[in-house]
Coordinates of C-alpha atoms and ligand atoms in Angstrom, one line a residue:
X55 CA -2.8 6.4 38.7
X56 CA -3.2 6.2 35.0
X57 CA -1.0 7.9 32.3
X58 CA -3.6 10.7 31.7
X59 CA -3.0 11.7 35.5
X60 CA 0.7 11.9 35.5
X61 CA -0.3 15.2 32.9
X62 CA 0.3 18.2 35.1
X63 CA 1.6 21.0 33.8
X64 CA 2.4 22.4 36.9
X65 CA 5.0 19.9 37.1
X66 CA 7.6 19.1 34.3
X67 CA 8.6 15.4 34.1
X68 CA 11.9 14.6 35.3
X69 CA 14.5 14.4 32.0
X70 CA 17.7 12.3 31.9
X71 CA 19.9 13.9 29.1
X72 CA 22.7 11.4 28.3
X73 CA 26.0 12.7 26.4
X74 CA 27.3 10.1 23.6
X75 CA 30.5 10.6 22.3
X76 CA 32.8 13.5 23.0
X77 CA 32.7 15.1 26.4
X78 CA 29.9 17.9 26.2
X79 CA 31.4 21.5 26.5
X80 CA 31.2 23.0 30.2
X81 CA 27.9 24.7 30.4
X82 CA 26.5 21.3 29.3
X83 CA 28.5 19.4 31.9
X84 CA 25.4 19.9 34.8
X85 CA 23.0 19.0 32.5
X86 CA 23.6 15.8 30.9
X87 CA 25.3 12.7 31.8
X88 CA 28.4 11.7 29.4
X89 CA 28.6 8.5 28.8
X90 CA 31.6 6.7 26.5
X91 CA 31.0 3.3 27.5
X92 CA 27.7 1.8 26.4
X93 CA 27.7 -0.8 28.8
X94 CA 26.9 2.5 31.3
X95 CA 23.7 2.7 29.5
X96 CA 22.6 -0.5 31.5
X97 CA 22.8 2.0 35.2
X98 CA 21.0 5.0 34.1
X99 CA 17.3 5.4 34.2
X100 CA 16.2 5.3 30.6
X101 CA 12.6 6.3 31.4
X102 CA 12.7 9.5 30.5
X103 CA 15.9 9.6 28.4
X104 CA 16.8 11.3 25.8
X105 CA 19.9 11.5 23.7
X106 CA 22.7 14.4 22.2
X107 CA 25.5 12.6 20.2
X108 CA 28.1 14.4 19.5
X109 CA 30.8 11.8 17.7
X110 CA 32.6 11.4 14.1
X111 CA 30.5 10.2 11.8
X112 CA 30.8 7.4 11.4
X113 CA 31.0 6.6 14.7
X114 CA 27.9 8.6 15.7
X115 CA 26.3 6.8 12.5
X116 CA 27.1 3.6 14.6
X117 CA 25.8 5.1 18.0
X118 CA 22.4 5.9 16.3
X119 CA 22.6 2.0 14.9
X120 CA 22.6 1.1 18.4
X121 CA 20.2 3.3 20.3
X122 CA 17.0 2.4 17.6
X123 CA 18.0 -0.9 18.2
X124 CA 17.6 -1.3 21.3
X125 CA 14.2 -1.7 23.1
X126 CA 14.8 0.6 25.8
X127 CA 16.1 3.3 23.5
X128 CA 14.7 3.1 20.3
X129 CA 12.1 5.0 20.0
X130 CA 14.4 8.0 22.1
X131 CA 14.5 11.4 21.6
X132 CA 18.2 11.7 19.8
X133 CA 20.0 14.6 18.9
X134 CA 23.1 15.3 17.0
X135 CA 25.4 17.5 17.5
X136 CA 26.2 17.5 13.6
X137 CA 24.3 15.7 10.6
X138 CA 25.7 12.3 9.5
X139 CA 24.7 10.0 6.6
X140 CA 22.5 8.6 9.1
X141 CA 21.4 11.0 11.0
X142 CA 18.5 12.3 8.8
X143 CA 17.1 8.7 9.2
X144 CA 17.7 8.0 12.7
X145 CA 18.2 11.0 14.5
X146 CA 15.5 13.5 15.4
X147 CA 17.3 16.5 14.8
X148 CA 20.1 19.3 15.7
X149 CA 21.1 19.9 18.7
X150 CA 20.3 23.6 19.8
X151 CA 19.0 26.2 21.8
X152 CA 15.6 24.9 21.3
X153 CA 16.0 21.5 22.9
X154 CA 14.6 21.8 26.4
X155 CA 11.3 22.7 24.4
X156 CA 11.4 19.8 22.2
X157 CA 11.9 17.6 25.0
X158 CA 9.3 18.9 26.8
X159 CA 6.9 18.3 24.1
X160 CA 8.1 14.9 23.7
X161 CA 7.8 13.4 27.1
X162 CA 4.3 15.0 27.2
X163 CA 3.3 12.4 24.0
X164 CA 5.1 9.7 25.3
X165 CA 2.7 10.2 28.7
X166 CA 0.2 10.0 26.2
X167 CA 1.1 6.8 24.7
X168 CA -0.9 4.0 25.5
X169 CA 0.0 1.0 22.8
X170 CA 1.4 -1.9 23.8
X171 CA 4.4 -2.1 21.0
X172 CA 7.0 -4.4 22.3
X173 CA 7.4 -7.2 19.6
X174 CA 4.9 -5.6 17.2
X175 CA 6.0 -3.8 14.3
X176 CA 2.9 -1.8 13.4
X177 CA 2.4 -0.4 16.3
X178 CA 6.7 0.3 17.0
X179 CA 6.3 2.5 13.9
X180 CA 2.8 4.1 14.9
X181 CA 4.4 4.9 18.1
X182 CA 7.4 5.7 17.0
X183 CA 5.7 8.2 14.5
X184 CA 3.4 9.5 17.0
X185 CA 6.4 10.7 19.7
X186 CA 8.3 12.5 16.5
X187 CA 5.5 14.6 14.5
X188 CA 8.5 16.3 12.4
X189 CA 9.6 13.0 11.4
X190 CA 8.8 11.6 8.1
X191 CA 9.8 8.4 7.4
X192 CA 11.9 8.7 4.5
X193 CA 13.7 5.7 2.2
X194 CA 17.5 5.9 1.6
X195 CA 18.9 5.5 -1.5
X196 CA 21.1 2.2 -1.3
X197 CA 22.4 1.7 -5.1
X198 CA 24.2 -1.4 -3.9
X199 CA 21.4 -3.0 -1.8
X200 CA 19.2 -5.2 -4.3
X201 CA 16.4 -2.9 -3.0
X202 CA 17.9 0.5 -4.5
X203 CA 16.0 1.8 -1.6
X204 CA 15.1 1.2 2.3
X205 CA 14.0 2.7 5.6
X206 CA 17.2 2.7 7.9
X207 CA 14.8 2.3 10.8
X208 CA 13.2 -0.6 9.5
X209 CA 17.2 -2.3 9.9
X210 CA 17.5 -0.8 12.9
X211 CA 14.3 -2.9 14.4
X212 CA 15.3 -5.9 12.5
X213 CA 12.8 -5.4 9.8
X214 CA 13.7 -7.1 6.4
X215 CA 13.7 -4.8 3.6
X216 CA 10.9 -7.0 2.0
X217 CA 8.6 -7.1 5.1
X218 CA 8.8 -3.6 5.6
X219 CA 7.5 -2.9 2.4
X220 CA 4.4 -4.9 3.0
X221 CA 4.2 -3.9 6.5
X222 CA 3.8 -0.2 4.8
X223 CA 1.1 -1.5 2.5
X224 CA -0.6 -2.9 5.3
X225 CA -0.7 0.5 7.4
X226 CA -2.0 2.4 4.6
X227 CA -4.7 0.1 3.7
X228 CA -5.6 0.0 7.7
X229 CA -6.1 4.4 7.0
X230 CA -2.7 4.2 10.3
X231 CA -0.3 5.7 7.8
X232 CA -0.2 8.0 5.1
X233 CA 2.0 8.1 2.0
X234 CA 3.1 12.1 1.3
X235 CA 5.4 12.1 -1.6
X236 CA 6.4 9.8 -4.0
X237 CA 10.3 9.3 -4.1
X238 CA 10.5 6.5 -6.8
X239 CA 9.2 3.8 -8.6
X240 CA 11.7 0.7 -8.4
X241 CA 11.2 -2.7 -10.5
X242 CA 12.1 -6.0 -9.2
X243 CA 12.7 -8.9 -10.7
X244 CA 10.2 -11.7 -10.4
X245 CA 13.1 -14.6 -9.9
X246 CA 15.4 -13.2 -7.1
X247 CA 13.6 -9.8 -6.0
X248 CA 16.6 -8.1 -7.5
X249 CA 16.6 -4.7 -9.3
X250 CA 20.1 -5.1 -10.4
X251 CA 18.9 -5.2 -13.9
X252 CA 20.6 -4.7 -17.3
X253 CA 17.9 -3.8 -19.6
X254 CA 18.6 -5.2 -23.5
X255 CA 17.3 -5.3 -26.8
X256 CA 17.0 -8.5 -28.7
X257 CA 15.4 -9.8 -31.4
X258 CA 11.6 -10.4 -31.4
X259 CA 11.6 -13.4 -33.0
X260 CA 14.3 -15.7 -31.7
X261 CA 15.3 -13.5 -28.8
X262 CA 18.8 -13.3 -30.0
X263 CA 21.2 -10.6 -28.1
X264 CA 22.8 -9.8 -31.8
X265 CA 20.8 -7.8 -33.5
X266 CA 22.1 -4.9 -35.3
X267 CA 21.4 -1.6 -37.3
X268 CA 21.2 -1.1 -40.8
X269 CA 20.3 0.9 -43.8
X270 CA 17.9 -1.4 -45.9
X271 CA 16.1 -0.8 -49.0
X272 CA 12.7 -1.8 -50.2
X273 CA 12.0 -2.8 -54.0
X274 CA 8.7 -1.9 -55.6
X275 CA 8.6 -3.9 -58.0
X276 CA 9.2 -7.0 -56.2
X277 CA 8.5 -5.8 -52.9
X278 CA 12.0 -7.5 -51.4
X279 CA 13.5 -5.6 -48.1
X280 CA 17.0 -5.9 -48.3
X281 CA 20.2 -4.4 -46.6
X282 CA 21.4 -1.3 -48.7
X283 CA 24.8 -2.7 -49.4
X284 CA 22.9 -5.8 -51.3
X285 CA 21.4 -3.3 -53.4
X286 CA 24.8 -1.7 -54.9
X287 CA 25.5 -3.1 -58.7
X288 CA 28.8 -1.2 -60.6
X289 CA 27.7 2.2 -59.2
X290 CA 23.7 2.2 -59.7
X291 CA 20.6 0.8 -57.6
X292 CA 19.5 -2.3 -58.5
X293 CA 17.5 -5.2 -56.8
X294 CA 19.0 -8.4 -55.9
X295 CA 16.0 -10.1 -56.5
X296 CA 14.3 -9.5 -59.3
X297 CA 17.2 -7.6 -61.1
X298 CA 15.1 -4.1 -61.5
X299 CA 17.5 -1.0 -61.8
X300 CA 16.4 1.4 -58.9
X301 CA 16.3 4.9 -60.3
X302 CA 13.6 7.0 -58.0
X303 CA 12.7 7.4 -54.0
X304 CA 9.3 6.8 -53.8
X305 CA 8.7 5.6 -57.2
X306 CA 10.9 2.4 -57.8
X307 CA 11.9 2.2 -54.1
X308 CA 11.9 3.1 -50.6
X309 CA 13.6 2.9 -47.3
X310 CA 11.9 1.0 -44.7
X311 CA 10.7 1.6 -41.7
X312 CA 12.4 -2.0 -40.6
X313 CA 16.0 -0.6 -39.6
X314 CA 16.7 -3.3 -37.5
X315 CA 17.8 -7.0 -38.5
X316 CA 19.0 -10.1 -36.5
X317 CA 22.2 -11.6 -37.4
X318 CA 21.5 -15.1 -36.0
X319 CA 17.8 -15.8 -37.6
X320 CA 17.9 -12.6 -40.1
X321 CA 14.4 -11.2 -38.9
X322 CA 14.1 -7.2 -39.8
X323 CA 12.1 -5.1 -37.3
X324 CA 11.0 -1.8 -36.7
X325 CA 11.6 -1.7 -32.4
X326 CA 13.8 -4.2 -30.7
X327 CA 12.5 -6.9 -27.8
X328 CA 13.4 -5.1 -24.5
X329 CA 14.2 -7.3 -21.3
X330 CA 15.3 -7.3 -18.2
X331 CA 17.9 -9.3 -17.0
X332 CA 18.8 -10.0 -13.8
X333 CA 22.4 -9.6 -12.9
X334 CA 21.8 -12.0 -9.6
X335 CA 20.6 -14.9 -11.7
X336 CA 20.9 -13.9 -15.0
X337 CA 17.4 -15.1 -16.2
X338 CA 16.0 -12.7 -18.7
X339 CA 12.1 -11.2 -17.9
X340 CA 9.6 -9.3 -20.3
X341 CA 9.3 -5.9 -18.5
X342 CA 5.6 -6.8 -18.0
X343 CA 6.5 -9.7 -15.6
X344 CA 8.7 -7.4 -13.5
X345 CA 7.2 -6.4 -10.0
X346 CA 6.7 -2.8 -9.7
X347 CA 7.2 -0.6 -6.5
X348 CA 6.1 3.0 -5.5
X349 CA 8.7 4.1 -3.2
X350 CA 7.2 6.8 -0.9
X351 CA 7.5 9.1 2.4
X352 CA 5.4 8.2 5.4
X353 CA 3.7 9.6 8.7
X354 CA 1.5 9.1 10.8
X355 CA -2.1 9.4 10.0
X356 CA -5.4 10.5 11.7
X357 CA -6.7 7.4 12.9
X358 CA -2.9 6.3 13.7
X359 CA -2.9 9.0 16.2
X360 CA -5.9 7.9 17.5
X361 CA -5.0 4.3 17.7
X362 CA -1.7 5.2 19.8
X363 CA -3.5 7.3 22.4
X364 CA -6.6 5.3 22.1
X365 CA -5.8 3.5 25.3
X366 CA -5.8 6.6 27.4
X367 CA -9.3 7.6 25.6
X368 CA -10.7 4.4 26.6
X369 CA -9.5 4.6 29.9
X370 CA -11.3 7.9 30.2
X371 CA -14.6 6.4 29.1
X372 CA -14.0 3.4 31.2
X373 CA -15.6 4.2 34.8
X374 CA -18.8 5.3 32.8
X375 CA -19.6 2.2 33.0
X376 CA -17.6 -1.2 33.9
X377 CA -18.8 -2.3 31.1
X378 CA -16.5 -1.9 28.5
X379 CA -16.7 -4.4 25.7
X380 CA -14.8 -5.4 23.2
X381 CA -16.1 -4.5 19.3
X382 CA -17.4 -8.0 18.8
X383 CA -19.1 -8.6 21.7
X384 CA -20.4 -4.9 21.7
X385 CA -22.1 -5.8 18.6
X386 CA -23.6 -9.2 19.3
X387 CA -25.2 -7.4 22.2
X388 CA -26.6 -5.0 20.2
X389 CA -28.0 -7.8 18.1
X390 CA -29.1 -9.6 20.6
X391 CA -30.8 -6.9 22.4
X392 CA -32.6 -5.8 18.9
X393 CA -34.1 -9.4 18.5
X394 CA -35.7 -9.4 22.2
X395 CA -36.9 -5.6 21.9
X396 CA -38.6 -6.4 18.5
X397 CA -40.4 -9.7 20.3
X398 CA -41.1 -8.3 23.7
X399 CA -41.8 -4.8 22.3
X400 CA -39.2 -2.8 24.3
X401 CA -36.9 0.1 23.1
X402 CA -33.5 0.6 23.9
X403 CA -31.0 3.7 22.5
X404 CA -27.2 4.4 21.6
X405 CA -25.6 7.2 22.0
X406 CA -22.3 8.5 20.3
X407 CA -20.2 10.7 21.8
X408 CA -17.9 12.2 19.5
X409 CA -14.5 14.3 20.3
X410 CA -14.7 16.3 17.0
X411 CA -11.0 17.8 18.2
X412 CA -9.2 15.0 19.9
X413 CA -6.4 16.1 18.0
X414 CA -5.9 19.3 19.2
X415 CA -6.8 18.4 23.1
X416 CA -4.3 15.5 23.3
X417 CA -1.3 18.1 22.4
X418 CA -2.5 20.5 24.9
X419 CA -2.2 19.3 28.1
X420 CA -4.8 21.6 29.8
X421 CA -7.6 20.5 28.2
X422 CA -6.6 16.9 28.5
X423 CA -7.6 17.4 32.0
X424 CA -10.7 19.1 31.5
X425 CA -11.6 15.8 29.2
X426 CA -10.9 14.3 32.8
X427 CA -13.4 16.4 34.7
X428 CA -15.7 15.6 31.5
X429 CA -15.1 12.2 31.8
X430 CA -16.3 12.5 35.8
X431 CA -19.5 14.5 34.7
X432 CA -20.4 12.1 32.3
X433 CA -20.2 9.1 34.5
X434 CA -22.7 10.9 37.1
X435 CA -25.0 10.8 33.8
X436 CA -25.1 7.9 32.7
X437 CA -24.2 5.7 35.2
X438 CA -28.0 5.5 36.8
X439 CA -28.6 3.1 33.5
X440 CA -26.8 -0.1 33.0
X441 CA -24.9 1.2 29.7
X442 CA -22.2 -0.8 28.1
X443 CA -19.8 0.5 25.7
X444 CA -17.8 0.6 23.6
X445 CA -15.0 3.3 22.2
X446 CA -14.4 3.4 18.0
X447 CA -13.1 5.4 15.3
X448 CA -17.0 6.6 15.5
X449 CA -16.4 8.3 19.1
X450 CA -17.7 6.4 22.3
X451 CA -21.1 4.3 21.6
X452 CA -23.4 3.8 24.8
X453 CA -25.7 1.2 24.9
X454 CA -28.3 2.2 26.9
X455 CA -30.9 -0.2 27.3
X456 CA -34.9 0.2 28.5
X457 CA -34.6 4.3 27.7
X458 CA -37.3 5.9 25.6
X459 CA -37.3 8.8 23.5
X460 CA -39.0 10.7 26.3
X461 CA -36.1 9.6 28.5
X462 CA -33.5 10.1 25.6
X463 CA -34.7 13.7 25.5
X464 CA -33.6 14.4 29.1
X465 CA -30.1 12.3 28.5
X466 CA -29.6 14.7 25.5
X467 CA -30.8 17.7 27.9
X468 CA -27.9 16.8 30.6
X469 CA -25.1 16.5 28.1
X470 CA -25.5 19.4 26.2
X471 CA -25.9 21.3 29.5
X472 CA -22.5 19.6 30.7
X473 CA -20.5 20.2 27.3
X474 CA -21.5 23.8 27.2
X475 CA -20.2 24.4 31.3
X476 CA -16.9 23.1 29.7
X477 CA -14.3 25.0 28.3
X478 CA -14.6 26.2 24.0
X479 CA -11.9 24.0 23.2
X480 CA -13.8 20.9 23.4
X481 CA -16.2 20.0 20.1
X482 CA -18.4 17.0 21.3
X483 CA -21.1 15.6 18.7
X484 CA -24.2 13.7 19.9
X485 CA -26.4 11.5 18.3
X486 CA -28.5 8.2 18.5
X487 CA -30.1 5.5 17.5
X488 CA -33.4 3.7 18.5
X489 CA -33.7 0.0 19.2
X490 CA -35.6 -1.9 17.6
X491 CA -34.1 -1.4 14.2
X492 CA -33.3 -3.2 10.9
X493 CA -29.7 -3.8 11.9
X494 CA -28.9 -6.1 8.5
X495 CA -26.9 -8.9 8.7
X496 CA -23.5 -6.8 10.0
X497 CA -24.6 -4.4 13.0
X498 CA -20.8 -2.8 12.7
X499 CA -21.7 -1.6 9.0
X500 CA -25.0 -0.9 10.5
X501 CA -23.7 1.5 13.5
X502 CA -21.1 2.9 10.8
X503 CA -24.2 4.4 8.7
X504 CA -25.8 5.8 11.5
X505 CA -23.0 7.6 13.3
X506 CA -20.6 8.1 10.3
X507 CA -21.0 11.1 8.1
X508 CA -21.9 13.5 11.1
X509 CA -19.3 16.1 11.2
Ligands
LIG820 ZN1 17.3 -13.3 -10.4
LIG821 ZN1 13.0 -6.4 -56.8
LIG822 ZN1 16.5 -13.5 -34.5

């Protein structure tokens, strides 16, 4: 049986509520099993754990510590019985009336899951994400931490503060994860990775940390700048340069806009040198060499969803036809298969099959089971040609090979007849391509501009 079977409504999985921490209160007592010793942990079932902590902070702060780091346990339901400092970051919420619900819900996605994330990072966060909808991952302010900021989970799965953040950048740019708010922007020195830095003002010339500010005069005559002070002769204005008495602002003199002078090379300026220096190393950096770092929230995105339960959709596809390819060789046979049609003048087709609502079906379980019976249907169609295929962001692509558009047209006529016996829930789209085309040099890009764009 796959993991798509074991969906049954009818029947609620088995839950093992464990009880961290204080002994749970009487009417609990049935219900979960307490455990105060987390060497325990090692006897109990963990497959269909889930967690209430109810412990001092700090200790439940450590409990949490402990659970995400574990394999078995870290990507568990967990609830506390009070919020911590950790609790927002590790823990999936309070513990209430609503639980049994919540759990439910939970061990319905995790039946869903079908990513092999032991060891991989990516796809422990996808997961991870994927089992928790109302979980955001959020950064923690850590002023002492050289980071300023980091993702507690990231600790918990042994995830350096610097690889998480590319590991972030790396989702997003693979359309897994989305960014929802932006919390801050941090800068980093480029020597150490540090942002412990003092920020100062020096002198633009020799770089000097004494520089000071002063009231300065400008002669008109001469055109000397000069520190006010300089300027003082027995009570009246007079340059030191060239000896001019100083009788009228804007006429004889002005002040100007240099109010800034260095005491070691005597340079005046208008605006200070700023730099940053780092308080590891103590190097100094012009702000423009100092790495710069959006800080945002996370979750899960559209095709991140699809990725995790991805599996169990290809697993549904898969008795179509036993041949299930992967990408590349999916597409060499589609080149491969246009060369010879174009010599030996044959025609082939491919189908898409979109699920226009995946989305929706895989968080209910009842038409996840009607995508079953689909699935069954489909086979019986297309199972009379020798189709190979293979399932993409683009929905499931049948090859279908020797089929004509007279022949297309009755494919077409038995799958919109099955799709409309099916329930309204399900949205499928259909289209195709003929063979031989001009495919271009990359037949992914090639299949992409065919079957993209359809909704
Ligand atoms: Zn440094
Ligand atoms: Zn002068
Ligand atoms: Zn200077």
């Amino acid at each position: 049986m796959n993991n798509v079977m074991n969906v049954n409504p009818s029947q609620p999985s088995k839950k093992t509520g464990i009880w961290l921490g204080m002994p749970p209160p009487i009417e609990y007592q049935q219900q979960y099993i307490f455990i105060d010793n987390m060497n325990e942990l090692l006897n109990v079932d963990l497959n269909n754990a889930y967690f209430v902590i109810a412990a001092a902070p700090a200790e439940q702060d450590e409990l949490l510590l402990y659970l995400r780091k574990q394999y078995t346990t870290g990507l568990c339901l967990i609830f506390v019985t009070a919020a911590s400092r950790m609790s927002p970051y590790l823990a999936n919420g309070l513990f209430g009336e609503d639980v049994d619900k919540h759990v439910d819900k939970y061990l319905h996605k995790k039946s869903l899951v079908n990513l092999y994330y032991e060891k991989n990072h990516e796809f422990t966060l996808l997961t991870y994400l994927w089992l928790h909808p109302d979980f955001e991952l959020t950064p923690m302010k850590d002023p002492q931490g050289a980071s300023l900021f980091y993702y507690p989970i990231f600790e918990a799965w042994g995830i350096s503060n610097v690889d998480s953040f590319a590991l972030l950048a790396q989702l997003q740019a693979k359309g897994w994860l989305e960014s929802t708010r932006l919390i801050s922007r941090v800068r980093f020195s480029p020597c150490c990775h540090s942002s412990h830095l003092n920020y100062i003002d020096v002198c633009p010339r020799c770089f000097d940390l004494d520089i000071n500010i002063m009231a300065s005069l400008h002669c008109f005559n001469c055109g000397h700048i000069g520190e006010q002070s300089a300027f003082r002769d027995a009570g009246v204005l007079a340059c030191p340069n060239c000896f001019t008495q100083l009788r009228h602002i804007g006429v004889d003199y002005d002040r100007p806009i240099e109010t800034h002078s260095c005491r070691c090379c005597h340079h005046m300026f208008v605006d200070a040198n700023v730099q940053a220096q780092c308080l590891e190393c103590d190097e100094k950096h012009a702000l423009d060499e100092l790495v710069v770092r959006n800080i945002h929230t996370y979750r899960l995105a559209q095709s991140g969803r699809l990725l995790v339960i991805q599996g169990a959709m290809t697993q549904i596809f898969s008795e179509i036809s036993g041949n299930v390819m992967d990408s590349n060789q999916f597409y060499w046979v589609i080149k491969w298969q246009n060369e010879l049609a174009r010599r030996h003048h044959h025609r082939h087709a491919i189908i898409a099959i979109k699920v226009l609502n995946l989305d929706e079906i895989v968080s209910s379980e009842l038409s996840f089971l009607q995508l079953q019976e689909f699935q069954e249907r489909l086979s019986s169609i297309v199972r009379t040609t020798d189709a190979c295929s293979q399932f993409t962001e683009e929905g499931l692509l049948l090859f279908l090979p020797f089929v004509n558009s007279n022949q297309l047209q009755s494919v077409y006529k038995k799958l919109t007849e099955l799709t409309s016996s099916l329930s309204q829930e399900f949205q499928f789209q259909f289209n195709h391509v003929e063979l031989p085309s001009e495919i271009g040099i990359d037949v992914k890009s090639w299949l992409v501009d065919n079957f993209v764009g359809l909704e």
